[in-house]
Tab-separated table of C-alpha atoms in Angstrom:
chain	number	residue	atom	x	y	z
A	1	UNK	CA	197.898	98.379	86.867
A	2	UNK	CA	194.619	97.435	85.704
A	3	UNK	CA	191.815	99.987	85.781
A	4	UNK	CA	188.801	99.505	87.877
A	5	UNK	CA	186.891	99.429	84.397
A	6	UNK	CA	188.756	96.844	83.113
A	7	UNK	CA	188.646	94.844	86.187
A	8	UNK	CA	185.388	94.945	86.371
A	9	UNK	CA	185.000	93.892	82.920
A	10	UNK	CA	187.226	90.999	83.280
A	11	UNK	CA	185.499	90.205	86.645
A	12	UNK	CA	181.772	90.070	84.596
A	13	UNK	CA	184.123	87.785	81.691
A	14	UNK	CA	184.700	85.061	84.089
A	15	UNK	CA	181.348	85.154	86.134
A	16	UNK	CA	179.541	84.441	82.198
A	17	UNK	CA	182.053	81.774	81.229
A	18	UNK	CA	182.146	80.352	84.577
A	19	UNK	CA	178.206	80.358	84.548
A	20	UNK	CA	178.304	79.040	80.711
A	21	UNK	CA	180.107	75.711	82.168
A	22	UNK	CA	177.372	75.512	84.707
A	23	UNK	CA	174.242	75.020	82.480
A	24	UNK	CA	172.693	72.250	80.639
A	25	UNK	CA	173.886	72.076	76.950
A	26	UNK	CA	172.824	69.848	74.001
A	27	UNK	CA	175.344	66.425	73.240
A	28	UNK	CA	177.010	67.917	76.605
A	29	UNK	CA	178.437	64.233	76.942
A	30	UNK	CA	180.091	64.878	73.013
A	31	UNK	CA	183.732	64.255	73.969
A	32	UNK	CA	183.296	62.411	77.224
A	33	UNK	CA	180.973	60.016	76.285
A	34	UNK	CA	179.904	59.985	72.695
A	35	UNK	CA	177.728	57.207	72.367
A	36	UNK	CA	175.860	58.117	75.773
A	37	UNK	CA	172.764	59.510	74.072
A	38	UNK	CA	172.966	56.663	70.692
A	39	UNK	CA	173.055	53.532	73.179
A	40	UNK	CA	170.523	54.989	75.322
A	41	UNK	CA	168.145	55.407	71.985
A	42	UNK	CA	169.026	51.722	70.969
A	43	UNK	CA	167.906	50.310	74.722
A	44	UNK	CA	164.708	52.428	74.236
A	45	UNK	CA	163.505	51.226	70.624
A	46	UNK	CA	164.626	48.211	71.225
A	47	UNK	CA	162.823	47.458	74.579
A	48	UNK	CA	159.731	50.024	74.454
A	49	UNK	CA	157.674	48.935	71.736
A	50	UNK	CA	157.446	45.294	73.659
A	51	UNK	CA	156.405	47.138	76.466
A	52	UNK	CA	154.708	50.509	75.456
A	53	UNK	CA	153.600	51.189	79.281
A	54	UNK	CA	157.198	52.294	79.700
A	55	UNK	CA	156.876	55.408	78.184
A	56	UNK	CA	153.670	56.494	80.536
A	57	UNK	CA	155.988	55.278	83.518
A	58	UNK	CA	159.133	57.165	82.412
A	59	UNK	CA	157.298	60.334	82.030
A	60	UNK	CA	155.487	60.165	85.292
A	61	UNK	CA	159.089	59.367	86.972
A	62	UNK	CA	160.320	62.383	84.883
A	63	UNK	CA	157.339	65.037	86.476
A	64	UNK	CA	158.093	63.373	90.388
A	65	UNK	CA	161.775	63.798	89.759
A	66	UNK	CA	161.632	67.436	88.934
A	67	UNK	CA	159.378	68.452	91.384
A	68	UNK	CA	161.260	67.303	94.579
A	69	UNK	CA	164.424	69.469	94.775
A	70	UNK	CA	164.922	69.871	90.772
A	71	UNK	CA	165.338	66.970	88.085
A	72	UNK	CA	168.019	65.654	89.970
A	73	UNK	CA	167.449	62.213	89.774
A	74	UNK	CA	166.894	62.012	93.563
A	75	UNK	CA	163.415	59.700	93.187
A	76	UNK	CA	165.543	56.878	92.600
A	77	UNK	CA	167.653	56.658	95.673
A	78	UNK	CA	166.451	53.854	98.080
A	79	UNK	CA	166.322	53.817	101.882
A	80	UNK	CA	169.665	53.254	103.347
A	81	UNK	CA	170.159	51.977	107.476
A	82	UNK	CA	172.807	54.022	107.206
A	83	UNK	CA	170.977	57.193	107.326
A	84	UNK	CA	167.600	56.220	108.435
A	85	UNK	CA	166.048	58.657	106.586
A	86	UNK	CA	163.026	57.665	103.965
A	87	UNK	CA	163.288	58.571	100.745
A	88	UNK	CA	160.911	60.134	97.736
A	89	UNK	CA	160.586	56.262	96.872
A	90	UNK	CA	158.470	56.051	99.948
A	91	UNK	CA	156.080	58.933	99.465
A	92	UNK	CA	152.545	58.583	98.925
A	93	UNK	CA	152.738	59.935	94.473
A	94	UNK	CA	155.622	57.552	94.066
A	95	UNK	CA	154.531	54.281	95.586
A	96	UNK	CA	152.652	53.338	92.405
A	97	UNK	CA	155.872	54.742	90.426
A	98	UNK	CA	157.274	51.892	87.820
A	99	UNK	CA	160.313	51.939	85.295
A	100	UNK	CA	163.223	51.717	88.201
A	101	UNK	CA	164.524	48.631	86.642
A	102	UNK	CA	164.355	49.782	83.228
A	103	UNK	CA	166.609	53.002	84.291
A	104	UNK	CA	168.794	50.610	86.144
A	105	UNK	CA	169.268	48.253	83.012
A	106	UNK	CA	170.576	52.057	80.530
A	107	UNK	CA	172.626	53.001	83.980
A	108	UNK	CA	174.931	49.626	83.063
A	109	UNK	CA	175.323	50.065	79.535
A	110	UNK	CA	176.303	53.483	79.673
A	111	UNK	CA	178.600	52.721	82.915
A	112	UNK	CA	179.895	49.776	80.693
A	113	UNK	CA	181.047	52.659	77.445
A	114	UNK	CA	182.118	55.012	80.135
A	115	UNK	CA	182.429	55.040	83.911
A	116	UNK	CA	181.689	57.580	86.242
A	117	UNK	CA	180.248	60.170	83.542
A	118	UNK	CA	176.500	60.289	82.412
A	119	UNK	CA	174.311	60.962	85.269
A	120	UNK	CA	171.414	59.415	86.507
A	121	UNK	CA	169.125	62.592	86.080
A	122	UNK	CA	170.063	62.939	82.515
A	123	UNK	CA	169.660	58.841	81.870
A	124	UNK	CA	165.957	59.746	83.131
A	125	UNK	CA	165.660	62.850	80.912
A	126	UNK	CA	166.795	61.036	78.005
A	127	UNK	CA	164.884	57.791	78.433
A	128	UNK	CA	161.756	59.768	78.856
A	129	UNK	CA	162.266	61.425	75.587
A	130	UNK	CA	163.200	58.725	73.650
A	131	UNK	CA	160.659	56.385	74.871
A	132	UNK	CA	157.800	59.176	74.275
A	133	UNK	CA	159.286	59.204	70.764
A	134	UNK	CA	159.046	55.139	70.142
A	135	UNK	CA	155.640	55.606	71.093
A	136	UNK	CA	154.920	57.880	67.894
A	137	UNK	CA	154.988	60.545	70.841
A	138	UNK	CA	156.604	63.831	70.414
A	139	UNK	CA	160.482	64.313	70.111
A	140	UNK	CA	161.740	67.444	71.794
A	141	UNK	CA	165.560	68.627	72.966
A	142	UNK	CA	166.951	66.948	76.088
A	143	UNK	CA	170.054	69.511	77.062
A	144	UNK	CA	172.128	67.605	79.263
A	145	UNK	CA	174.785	68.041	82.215
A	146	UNK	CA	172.644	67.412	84.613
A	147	UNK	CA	174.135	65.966	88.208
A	148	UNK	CA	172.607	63.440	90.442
A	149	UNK	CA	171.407	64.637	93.787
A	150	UNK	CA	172.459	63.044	97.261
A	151	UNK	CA	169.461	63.927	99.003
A	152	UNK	CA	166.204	62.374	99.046
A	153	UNK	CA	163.352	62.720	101.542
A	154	UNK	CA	159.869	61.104	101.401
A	155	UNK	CA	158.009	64.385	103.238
A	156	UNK	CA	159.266	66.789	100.796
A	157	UNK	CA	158.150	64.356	97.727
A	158	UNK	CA	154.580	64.037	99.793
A	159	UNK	CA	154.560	68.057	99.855
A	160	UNK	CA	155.744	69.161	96.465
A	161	UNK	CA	154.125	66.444	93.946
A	162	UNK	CA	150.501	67.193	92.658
A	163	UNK	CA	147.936	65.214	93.896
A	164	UNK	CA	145.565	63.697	91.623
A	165	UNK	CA	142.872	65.391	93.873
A	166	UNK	CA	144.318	68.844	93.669
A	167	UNK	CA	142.190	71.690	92.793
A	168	UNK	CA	142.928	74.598	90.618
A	169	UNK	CA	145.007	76.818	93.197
A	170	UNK	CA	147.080	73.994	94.810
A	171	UNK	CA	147.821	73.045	91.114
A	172	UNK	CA	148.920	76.930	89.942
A	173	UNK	CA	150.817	77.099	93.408
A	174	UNK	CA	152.648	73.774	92.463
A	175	UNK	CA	153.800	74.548	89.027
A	176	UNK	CA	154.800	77.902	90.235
A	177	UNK	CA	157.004	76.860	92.463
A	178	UNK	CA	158.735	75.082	89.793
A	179	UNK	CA	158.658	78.084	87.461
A	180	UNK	CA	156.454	76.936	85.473
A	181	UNK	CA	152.947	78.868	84.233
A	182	UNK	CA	149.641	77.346	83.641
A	183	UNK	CA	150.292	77.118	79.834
A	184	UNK	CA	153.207	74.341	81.309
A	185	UNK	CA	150.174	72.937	83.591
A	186	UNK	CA	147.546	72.200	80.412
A	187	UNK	CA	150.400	70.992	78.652
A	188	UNK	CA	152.204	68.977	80.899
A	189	UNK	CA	148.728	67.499	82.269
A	190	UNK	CA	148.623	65.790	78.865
A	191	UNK	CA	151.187	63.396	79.351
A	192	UNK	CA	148.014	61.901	80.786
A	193	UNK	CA	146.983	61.101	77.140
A	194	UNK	CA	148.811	57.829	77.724
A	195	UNK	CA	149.229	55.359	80.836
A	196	UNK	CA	147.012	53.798	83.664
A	197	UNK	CA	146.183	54.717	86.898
A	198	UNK	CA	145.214	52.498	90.207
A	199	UNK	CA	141.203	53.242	91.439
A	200	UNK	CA	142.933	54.782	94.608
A	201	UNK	CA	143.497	57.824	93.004
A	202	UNK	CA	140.395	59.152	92.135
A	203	UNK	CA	137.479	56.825	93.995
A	204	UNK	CA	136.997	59.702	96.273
A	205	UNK	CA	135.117	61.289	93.068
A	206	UNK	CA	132.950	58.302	92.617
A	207	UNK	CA	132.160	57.462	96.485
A	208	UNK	CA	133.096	59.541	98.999
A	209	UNK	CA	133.294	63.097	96.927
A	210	UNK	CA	132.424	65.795	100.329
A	211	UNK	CA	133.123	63.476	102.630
A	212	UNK	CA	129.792	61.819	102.941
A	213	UNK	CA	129.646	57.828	101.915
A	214	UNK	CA	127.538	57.535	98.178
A	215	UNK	CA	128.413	61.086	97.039
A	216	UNK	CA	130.042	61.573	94.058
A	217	UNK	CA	131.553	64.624	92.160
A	218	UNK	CA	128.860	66.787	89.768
A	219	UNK	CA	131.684	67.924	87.838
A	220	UNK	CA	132.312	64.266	86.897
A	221	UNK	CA	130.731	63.194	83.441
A	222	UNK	CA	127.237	61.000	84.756
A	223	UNK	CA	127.749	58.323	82.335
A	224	UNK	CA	131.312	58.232	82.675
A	225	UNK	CA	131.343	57.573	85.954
A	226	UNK	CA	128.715	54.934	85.767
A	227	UNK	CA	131.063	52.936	83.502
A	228	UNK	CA	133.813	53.217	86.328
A	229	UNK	CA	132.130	52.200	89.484
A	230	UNK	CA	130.196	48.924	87.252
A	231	UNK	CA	133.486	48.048	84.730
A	232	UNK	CA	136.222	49.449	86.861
A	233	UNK	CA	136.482	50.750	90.206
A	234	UNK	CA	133.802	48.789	91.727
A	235	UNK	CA	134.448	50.016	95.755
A	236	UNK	CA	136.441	53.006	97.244
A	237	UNK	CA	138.507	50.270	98.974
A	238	UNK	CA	139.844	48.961	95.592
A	239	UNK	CA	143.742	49.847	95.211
A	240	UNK	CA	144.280	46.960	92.616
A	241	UNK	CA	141.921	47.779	89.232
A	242	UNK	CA	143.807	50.033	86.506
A	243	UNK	CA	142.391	51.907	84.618
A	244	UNK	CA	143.250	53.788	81.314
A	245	UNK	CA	143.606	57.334	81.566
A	246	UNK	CA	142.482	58.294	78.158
A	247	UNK	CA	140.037	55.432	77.604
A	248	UNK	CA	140.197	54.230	73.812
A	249	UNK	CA	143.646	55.879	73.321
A	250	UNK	CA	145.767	55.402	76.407
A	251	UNK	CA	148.883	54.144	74.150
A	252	UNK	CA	148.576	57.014	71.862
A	253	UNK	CA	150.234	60.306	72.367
A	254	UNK	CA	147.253	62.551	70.979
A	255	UNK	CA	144.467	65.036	71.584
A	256	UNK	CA	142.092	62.970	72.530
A	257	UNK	CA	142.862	63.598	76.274
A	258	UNK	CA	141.835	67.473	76.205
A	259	UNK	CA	139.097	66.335	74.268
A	260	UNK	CA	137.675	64.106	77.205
A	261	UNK	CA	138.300	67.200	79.364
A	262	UNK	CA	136.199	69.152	77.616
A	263	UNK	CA	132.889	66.243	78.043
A	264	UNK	CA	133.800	66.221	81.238
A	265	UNK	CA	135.888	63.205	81.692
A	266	UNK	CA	138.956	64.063	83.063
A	267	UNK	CA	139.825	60.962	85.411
A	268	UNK	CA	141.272	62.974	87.936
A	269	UNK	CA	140.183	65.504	89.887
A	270	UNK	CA	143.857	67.826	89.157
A	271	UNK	CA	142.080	67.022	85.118
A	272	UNK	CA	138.957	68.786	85.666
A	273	UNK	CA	140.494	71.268	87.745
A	274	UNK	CA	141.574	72.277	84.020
A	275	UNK	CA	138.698	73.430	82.753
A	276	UNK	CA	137.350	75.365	85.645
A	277	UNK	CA	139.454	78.147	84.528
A	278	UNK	CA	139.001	80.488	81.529
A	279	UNK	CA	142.275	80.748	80.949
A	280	UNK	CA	142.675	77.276	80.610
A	281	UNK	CA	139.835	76.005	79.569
A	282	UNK	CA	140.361	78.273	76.405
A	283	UNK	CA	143.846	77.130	75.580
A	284	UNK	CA	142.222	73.335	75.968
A	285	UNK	CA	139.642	74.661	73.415
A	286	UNK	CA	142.980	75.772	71.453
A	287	UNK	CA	144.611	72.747	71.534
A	288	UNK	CA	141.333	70.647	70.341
A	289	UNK	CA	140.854	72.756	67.145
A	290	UNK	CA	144.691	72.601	66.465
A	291	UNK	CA	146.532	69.980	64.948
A	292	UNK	CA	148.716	67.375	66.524
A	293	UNK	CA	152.031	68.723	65.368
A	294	UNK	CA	151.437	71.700	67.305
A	295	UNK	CA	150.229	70.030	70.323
A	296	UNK	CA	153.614	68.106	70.003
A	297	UNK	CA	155.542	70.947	69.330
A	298	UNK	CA	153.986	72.902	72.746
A	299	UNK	CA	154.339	69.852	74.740
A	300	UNK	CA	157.916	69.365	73.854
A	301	UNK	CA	158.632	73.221	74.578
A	302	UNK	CA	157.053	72.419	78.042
A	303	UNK	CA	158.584	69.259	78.687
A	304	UNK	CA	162.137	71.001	77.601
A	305	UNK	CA	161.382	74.111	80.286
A	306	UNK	CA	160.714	71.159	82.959
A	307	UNK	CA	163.468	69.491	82.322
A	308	UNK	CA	165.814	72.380	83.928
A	309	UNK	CA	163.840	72.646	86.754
A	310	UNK	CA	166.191	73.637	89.526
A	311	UNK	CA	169.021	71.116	87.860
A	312	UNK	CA	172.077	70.607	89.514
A	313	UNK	CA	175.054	71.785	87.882
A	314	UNK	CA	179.265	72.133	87.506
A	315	UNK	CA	180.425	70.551	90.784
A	316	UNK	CA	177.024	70.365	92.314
A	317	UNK	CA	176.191	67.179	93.643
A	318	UNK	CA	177.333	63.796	92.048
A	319	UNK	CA	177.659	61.359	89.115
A	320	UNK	CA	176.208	58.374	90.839
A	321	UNK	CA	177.825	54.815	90.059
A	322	UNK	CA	174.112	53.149	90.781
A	323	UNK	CA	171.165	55.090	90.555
A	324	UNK	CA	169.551	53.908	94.111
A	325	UNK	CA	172.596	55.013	95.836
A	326	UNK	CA	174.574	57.950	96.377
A	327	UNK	CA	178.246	56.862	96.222
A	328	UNK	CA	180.221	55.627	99.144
């Protein structure tokens, strides 16, 4: 008869391997699926650089994703009769969310090689990545295993995405939610160094600032915001006008967006919020006398720690046949 030692040790044995099966790994698809990751790389550079506002969208559908019940790929699913119930596409953050078709159009290629295996959270993980990368962005390591979530609800997506108006606190209390530290909030707040953005995120700032009609923010760059009410944004009622997050660079994955921070010309409110800390301020300051490759380097660190926010697991949830519905 086995000693309680032994059984103990046996018992810890199985809890590792059994928890070893239950995390994200790199090629995780090797033997199920081997050309998962290759023909999702193929779509990307094939498709992106013809349209390089994918990668901004991707990313963005990436952060909402992981911040409503893990990177689970629950922003996709759409609003079903069946169960009433609205979903994270419906929330406020996501109704300016693009790139659906694009996952869609990877979802049936890989379902084509092999059905019933890759998951939509992973597809989004991947794409993200890779289209970052055919941008001249930075390339970091996209573990995989990830399952697709069955649940999807538009007031928890309302609740737990950053607002573009979010101060400092509501930002730290956000991220650290998530696990993740304000180091992973500078960082991850320069994916804005690429994409657009609709007025109706930050026209508050330039009209309506405390409330009273013709105020604007102080903390908002004079000249700069000049140029957006005559050029851009020309009334708080305008929900139509983009506008380029990183003005002069907003297809190029660089510095230049910590470097508007720091003159004050952060478009959003959650941007300036950034440098109204020392601690972050200085480790903007950091990144603006570094160089690029370690800004890429720290971004893809941050984007890697994101990425197994609260994943899904082993036999948690479900490998989804379409990615706007949870199978029948």
């Amino acid at each position: 008869m086995a000693s309680f030692g032994n059984l103990m040790s046996i018992l810890v044995l199985c809890i590792i391997i059994g928890s070893g099966h239950a995390q994200l790994q790199l090629n995780f698809y090797a033997k199920s699926c081997p050309k998962a990751e290759k023909i999702i790389k193929d779509y990307v550079q094939q498709k992106v650089p013809k349209a390089p506002n994918t990668a901004a969208q991707i990313l963005r559908m990436h952060f909402h994703d992981c911040f409503v019940r893990g990177c689970d790929g629950s922003v996709l699913l759409n609003f079903t009769s069946s169960t009433g119930n609205q979903t994270e596409k419906q929330a406020n953050p996501n109704l300016t969310l693009r790139g659906f078709s694009f996952i869609d159009a990877v979802k049936r290629l890989v379902e084509k090689e092999c059905p019933g295996v890759v998951s939509c959270a992973d597809i989004i993980a991947l794409v993200a990545r890779d289209a970052v990368v055919a941008t001249g962005g930075p390339f970091w390591n996209v573990p995989t295993g990830r399952r697709d979530g069955t649940i999807s609800n538009v007031s928890e997506a309302n609740a737990d995405i950053p607002a573009p108006t979010s101060n400092f606190t509501r930002l730290q209390q956000s991220f650290a939610k998530k696990g993740l530290d304000l180091k992973d909030l500078v960082l991850l707040s320069g994916g804005h160094t690429i994409g657009v953005s609709h007025c109706s995120s930050f026209t508050e700032r330039l009209y309506n600032f405390t409330g009273v009609v013709g105020t604007q923010d102080p903390s908002l760059d004079s000249e700069y915001a000049d140029n957006l009410k005559s050029r851009k944004c020309k009334s708080i009622n305008d929900n139509t006008t983009i506008v380029e997050m990183d003005p002069g660079s907003f297809r190029t994955f660089d510095l230049s967006y910590y470097k508007l921070l720091l003159k004050r010309r952060g478009l959003f409110q959650s941007d300036a919020a950034l440098t109204k800390r020392s601690t972050t301020k200085s480790f903007i300051e950091q990144l603006v006398d570094g160089s690029l490759k370690e800004f890429f380097a720290e971004f893809g660190k941050a984007m890697e720690k994101m990425g197994k926010v609260e994943v899904k697991t082993g036999s948690a949830g479900e490998i989804r046949k379409q990615c706007a519905f949870v199978n029948s």
